[in-house]
PDB file of C-alpha atoms in Angstrom:
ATOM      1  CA  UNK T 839      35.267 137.556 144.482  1.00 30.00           C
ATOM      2  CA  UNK T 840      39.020 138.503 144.323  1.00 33.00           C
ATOM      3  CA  UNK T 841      39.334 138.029 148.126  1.00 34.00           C
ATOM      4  CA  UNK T 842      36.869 135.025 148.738  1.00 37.00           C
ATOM      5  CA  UNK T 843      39.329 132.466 150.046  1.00 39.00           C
ATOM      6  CA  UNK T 844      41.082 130.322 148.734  1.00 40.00           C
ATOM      7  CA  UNK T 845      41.879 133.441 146.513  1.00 38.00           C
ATOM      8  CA  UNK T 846      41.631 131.328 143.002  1.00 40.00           C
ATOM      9  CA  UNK T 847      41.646 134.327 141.104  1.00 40.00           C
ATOM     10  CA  UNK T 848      44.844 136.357 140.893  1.00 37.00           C
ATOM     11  CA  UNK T 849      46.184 133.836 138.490  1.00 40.00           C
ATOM     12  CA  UNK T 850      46.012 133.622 134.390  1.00 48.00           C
ATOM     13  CA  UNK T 851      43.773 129.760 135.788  1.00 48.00           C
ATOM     14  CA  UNK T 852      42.680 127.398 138.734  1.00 47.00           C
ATOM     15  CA  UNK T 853      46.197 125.654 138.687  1.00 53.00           C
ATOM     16  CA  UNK T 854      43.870 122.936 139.590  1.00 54.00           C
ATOM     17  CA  UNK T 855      47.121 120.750 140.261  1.00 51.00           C
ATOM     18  CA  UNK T 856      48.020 122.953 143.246  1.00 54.00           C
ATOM     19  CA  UNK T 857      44.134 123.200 144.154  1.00 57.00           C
ATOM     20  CA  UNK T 858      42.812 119.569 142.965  1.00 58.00           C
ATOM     21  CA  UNK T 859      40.207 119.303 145.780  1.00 63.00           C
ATOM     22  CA  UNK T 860      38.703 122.799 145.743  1.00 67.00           C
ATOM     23  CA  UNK T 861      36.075 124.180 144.315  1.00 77.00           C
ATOM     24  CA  UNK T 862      32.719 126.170 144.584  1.00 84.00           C
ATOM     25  CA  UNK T 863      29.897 124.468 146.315  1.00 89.00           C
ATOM     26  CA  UNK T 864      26.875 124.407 144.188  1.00 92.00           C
ATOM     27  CA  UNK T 865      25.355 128.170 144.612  1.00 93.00           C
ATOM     28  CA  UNK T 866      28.108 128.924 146.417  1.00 92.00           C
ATOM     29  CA  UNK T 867      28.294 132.583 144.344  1.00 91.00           C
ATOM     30  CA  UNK T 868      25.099 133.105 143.440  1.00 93.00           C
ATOM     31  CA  UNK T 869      24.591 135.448 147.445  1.00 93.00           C
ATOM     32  CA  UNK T 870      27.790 136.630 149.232  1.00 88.00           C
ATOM     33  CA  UNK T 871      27.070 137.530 152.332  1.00 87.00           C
ATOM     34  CA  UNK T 872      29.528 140.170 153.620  1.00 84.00           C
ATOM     35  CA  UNK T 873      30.000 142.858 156.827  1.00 85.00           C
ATOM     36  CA  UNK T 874      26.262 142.195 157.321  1.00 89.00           C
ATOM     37  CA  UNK T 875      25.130 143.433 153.633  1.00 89.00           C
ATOM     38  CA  UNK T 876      24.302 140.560 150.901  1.00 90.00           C
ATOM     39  CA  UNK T 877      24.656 141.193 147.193  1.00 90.00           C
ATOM     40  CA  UNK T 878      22.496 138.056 144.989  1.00 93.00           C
ATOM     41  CA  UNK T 879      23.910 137.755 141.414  1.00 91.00           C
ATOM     42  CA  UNK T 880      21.716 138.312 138.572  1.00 91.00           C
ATOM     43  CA  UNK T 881      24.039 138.609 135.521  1.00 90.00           C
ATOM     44  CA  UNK T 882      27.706 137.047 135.284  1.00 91.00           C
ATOM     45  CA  UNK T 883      30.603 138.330 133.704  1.00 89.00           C
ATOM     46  CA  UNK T 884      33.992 136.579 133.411  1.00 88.00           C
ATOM     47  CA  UNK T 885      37.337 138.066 132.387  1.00 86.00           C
ATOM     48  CA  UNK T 886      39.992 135.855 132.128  1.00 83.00           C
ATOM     49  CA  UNK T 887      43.386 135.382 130.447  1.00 82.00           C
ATOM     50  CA  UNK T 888      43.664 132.357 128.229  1.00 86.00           C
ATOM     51  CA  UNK T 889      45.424 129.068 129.698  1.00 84.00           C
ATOM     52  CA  UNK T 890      48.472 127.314 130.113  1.00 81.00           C
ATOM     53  CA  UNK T 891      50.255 127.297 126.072  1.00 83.00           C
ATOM     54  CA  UNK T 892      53.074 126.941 124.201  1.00 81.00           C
ATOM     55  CA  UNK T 893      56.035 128.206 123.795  1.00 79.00           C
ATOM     56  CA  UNK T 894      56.303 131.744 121.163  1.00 78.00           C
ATOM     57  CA  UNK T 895      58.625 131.710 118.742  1.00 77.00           C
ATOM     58  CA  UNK T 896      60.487 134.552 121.346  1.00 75.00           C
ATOM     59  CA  UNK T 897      60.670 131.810 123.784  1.00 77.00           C
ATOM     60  CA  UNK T 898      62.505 129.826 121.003  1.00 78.00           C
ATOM     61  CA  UNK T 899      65.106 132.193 120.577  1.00 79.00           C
ATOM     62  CA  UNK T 900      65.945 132.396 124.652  1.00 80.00           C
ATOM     63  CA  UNK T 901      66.550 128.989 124.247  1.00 79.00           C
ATOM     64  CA  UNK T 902      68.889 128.955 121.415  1.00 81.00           C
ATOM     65  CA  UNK T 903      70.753 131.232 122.773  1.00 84.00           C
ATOM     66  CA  UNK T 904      71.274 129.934 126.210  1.00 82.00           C
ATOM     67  CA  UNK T 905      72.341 126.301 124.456  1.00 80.00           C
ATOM     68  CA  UNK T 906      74.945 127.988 122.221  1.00 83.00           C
ATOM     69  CA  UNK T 907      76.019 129.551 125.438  1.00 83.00           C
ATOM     70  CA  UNK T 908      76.350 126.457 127.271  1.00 81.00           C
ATOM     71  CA  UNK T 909      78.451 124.805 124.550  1.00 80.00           C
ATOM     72  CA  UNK T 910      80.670 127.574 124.497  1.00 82.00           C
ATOM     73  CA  UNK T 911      81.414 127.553 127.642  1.00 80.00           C
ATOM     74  CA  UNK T 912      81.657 123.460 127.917  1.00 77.00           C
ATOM     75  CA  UNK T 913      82.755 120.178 125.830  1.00 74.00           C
ATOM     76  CA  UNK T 914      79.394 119.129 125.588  1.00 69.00           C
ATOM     77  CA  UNK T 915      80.237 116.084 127.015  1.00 77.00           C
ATOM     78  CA  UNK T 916      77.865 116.488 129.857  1.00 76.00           C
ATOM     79  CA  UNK T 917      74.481 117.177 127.220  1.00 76.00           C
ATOM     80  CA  UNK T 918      75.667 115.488 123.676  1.00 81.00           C
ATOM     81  CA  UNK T 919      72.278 116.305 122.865  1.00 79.00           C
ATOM     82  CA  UNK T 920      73.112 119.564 122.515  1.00 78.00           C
ATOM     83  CA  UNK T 921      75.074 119.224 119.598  1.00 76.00           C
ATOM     84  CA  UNK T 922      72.266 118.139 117.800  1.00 79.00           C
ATOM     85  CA  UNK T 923      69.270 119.824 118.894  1.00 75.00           C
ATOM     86  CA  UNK T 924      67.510 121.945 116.355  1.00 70.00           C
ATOM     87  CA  UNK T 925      65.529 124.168 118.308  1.00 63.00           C
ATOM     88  CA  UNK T 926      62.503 124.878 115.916  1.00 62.00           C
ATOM     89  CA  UNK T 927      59.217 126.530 117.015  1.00 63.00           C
ATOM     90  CA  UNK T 928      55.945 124.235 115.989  1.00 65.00           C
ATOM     91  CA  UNK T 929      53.296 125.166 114.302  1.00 68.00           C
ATOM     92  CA  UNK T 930      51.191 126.081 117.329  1.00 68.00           C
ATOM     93  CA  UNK T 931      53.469 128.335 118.451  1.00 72.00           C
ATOM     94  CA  UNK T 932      52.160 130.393 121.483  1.00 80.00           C
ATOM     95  CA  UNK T 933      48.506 128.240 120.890  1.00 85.00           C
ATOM     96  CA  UNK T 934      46.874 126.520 124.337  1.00 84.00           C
ATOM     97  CA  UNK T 935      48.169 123.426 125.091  1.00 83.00           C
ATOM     98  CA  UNK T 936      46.221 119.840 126.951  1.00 85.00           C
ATOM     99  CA  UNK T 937      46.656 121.489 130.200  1.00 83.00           C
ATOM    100  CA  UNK T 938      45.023 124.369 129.306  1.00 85.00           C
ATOM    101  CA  UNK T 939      42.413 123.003 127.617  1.00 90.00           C
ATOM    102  CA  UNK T 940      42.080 121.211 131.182  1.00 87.00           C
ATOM    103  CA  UNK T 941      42.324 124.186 133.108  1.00 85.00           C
ATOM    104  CA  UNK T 942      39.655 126.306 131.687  1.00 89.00           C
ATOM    105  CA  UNK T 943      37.175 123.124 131.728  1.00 90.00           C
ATOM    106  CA  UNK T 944      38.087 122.904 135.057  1.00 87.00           C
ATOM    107  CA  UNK T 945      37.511 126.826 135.771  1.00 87.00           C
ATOM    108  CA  UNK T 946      34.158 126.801 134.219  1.00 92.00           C
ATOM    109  CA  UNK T 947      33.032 124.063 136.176  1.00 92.00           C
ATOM    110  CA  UNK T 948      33.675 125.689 138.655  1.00 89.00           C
ATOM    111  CA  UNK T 949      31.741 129.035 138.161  1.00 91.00           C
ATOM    112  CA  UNK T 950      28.973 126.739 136.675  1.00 93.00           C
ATOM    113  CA  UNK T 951      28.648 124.968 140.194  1.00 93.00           C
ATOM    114  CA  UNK T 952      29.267 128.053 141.881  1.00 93.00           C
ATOM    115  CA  UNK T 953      26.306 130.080 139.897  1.00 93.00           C
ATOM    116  CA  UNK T 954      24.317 127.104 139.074  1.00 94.00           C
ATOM    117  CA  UNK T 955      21.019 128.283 139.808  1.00 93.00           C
ATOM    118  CA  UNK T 956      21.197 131.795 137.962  1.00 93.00           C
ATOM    119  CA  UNK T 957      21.283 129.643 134.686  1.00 90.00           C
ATOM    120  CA  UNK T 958      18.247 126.905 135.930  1.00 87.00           C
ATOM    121  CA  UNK T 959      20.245 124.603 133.401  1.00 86.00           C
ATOM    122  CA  UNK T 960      19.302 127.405 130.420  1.00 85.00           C
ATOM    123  CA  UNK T 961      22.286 127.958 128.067  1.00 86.00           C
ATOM    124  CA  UNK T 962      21.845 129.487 124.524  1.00 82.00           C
ATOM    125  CA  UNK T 963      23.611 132.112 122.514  1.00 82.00           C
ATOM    126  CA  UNK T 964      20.582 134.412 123.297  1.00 83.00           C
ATOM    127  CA  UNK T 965      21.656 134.467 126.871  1.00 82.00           C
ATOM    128  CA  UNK T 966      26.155 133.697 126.557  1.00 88.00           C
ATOM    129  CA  UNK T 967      28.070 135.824 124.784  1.00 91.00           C
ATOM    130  CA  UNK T 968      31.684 134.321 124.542  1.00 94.00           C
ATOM    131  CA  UNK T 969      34.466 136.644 123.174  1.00 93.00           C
ATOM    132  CA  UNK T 970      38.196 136.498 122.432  1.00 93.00           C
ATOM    133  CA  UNK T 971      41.005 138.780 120.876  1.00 92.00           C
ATOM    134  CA  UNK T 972      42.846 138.023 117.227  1.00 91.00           C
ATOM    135  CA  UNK T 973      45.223 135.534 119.194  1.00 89.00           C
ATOM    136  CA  UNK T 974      44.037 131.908 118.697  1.00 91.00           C
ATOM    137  CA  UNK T 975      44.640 131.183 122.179  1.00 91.00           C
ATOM    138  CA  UNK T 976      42.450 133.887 123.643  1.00 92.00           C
ATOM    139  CA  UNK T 977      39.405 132.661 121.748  1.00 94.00           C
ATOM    140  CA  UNK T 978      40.005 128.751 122.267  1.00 94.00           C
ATOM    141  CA  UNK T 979      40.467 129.720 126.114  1.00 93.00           C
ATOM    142  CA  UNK T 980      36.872 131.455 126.093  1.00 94.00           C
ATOM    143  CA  UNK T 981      35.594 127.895 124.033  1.00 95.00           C
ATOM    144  CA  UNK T 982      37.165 125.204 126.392  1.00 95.00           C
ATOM    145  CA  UNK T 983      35.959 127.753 129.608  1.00 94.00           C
ATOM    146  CA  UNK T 984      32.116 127.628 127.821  1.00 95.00           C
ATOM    147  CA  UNK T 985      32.581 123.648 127.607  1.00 95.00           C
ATOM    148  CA  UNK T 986      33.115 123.556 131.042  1.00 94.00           C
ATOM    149  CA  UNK T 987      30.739 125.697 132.243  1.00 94.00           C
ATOM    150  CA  UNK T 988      27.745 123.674 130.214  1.00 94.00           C
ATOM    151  CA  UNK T 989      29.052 120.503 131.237  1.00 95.00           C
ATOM    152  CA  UNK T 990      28.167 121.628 134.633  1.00 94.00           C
ATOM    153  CA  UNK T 991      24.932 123.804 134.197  1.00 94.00           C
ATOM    154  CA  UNK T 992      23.036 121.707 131.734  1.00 93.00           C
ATOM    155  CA  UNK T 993      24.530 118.574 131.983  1.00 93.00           C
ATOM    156  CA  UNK T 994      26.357 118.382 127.788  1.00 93.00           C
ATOM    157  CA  UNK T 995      29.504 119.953 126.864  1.00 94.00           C
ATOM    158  CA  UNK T 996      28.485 122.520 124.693  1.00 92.00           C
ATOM    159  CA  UNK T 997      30.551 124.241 121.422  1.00 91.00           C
ATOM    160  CA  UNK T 998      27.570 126.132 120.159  1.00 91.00           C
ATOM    161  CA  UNK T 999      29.186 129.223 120.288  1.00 92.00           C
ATOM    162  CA  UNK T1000      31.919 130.727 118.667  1.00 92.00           C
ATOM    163  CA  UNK T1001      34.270 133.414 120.514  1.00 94.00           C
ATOM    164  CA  UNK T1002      34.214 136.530 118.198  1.00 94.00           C
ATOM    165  CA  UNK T1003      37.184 138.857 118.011  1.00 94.00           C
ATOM    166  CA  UNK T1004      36.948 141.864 120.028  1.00 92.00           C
ATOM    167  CA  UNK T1005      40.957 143.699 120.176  1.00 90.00           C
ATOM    168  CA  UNK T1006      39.345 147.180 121.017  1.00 87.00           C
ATOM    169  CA  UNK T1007      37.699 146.048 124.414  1.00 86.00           C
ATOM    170  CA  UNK T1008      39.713 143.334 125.784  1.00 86.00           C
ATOM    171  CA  UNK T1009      43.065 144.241 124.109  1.00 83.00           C
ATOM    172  CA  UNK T1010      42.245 147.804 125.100  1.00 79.00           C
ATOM    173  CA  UNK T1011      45.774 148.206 126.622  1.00 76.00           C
ATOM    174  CA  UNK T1012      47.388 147.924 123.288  1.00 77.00           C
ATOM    175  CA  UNK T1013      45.555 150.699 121.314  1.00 76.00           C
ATOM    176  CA  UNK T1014      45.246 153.350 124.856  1.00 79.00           C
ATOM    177  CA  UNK T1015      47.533 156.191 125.036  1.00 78.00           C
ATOM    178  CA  UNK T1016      46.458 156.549 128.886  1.00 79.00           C
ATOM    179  CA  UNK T1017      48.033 152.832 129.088  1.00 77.00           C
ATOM    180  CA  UNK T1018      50.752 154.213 127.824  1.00 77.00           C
ATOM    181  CA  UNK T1019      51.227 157.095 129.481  1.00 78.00           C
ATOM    182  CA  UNK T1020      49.824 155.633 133.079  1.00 79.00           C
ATOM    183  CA  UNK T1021      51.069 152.561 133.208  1.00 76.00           C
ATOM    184  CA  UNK T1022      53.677 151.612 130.343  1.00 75.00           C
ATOM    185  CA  UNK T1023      55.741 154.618 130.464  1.00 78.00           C
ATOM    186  CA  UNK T1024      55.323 154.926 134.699  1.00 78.00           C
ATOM    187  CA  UNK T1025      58.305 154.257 135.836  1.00 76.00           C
ATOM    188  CA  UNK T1026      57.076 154.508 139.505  1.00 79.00           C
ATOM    189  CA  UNK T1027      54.867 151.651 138.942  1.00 72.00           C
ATOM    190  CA  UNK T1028      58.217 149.470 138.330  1.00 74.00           C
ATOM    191  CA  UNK T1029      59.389 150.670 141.302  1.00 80.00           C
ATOM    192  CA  UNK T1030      58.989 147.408 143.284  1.00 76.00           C
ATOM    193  CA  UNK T1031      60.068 145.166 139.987  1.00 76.00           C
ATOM    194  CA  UNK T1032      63.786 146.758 140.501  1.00 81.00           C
ATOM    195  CA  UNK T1033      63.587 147.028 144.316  1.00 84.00           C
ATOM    196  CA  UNK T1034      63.384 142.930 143.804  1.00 83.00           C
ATOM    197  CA  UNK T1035      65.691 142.676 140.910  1.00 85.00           C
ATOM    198  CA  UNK T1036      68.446 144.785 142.923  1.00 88.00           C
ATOM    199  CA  UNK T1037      67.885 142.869 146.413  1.00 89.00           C
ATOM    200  CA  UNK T1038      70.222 140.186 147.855  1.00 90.00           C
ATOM    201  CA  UNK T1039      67.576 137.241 146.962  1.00 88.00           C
ATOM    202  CA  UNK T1040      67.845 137.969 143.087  1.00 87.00           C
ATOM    203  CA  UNK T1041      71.262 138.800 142.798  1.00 89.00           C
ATOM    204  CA  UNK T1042      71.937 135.623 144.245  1.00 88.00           C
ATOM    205  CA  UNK T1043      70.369 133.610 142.048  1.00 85.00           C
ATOM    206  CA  UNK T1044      71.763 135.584 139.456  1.00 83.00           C
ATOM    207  CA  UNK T1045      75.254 134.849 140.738  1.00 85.00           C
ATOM    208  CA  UNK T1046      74.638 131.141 141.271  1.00 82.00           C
ATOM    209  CA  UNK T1047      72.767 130.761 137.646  1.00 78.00           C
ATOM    210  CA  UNK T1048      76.191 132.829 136.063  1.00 76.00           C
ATOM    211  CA  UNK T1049      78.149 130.186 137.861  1.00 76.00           C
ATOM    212  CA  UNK T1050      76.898 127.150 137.001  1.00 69.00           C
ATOM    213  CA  UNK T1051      76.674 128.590 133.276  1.00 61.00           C
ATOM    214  CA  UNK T1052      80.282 128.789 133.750  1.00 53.00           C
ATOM    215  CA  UNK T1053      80.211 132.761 132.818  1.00 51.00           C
ATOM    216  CA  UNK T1054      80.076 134.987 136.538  1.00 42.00           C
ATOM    217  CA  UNK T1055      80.406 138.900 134.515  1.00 43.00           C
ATOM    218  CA  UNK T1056      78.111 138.009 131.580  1.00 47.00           C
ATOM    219  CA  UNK T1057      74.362 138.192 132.677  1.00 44.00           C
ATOM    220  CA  UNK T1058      72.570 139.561 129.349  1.00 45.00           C
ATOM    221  CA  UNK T1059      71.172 136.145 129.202  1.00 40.00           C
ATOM    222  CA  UNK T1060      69.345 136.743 132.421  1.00 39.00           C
TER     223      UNK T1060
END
C-alpha cells in the first residue's frame, strides 16, 4: 500500500490539511489489482506512529535557549515579550494535541472506507485488538484511530477498547542490540543525513539563520 498513489503513507498521519479531498473509495483496499496478479484482504493490520502533539519538555529547553540568545544579542526592543516570557512546559508535555486527535479520526476513516466490507459493519474486541507503548500519546493515537475507523464501519464512534501497553513489540528498537548495532551505531546509514547537512542548500540556511540571529561563527544552536 506504500506505493498506491497518492502515497499517504510515508508520513507519522494523513496531513489531511495538505490532502483534504482524498481519500479511499469505499472497498477501495479490500482487492489490489497489480502486474496482472490480485491479492483480496482478509485480515488488516495497521502500524502507525501516534499524531500531531505537543511540545517535550526537550523542545522547551531549545526554546529557552534560543530566546536568551536573541536577547543577548539585541535590546529587546524588537520582541519586549521576551523579557517576560517564562517558557514552562504544560502538563501534557509531549501528549497528542486537537489536530491529532483529528488526524487519526481522519486516518481511520479512511482505512474503514477503504476496507469496509472485510468488517460487514462487525466491530468487537473479539475481532480488534488495539495496542500502544508506555507513552500516553502512542496509546491515545491507537484510541482516536479506532474512533475513526467505527465511525465509518458501523456507523457509532466507538471507545470500547482500551490500547494495552506493548514496549517489547512496537518499541522493539529500544531494547534490540541488532538496532543498535545495524542501524544506530551505522554510520553508513547517515551517510546521506551529512551529505545534506554539508551541501550548499543547508549551509545556507545555516548562514542566513546565524545572521539574522545576529551571531555568523556560533551555530551550536543549530
Amino acid at each position: 500500500m506504500f506505493g498506491l498513489p497518492p502515497n499517504l503513507f510515508g508520513h507519522k498521519v494523513s496531513y489531511l490539511w495538505r490532502f483534504p479531498n482524498q481519500s479511499f473509495d469505499q472497498n477501495e483496499l479490500v482487492t489490489i489489482n497489480s502486474n496482472g496478479k490480485s491479492c483480496t484482504a482478509v485480515q488488516f493490520n495497521y502500524v502507525g506512529r501516534h499524531a500531531a502533539r505537543f511540545p517535550t519538555s526537550y523542545d522547551f529547553n531549545y526554546f529557552e535557549e534560543f530566546r536568551n540568545k536573541i536577547l543577548a544579542h539585541s535590546d529587546g526592543s524588537q520582541f519586549p515579550f521576551l523579557k517576560t516570557w517564562q517558557d514552562y512546559p504544560p502538563k501534557d508535555s509531549g501528549h497528542i494535541e486537537d489536530l491529532g486527535r483529528v488526524e487519526m479520526h481522519h486516518l481511520g476513516d479512511m482505512y474503514g472506507n477503504g476496507l469496509f466490507d472485510l468488517f460487514q459493519g462487525k466491530i468487537s474486541p473479539s475481532t480488534i485488538k488495539l495496542a500502544g507503548m508506555t507513552k500516553k500519546r502512542t496509546r491515545t493515537s491507537a484510541s482516536e484511530f479506532y474512533k475513526g475507523f467505527t465511525k465509518r464501519v458501523t456507523g457509532s464512534s466507538l471507545s470500547d477498547i482500551t490500547p494495552i501497553i506493548n514496549d517489547p513489540v512496537i518499541g522493539f528498537f529500544k531494547n534490540c542490540p541488532q538496532y543498535d548495532v545495524g542501524v544506530r551505531n551505522n554510520i553508513t546509514n547517515l551517510m546521506q543525513l551529512h551529505l545534506f547537512q554539508n551541501g550548499s542548500l543547508f549551509q545556507g540556511v545555516l548562514k542566513k539563520c546565524n545572521k539574522q540571529t545576529w551571531d555568523e561563527h556560533n551555530t551550536q544552536y543549530w
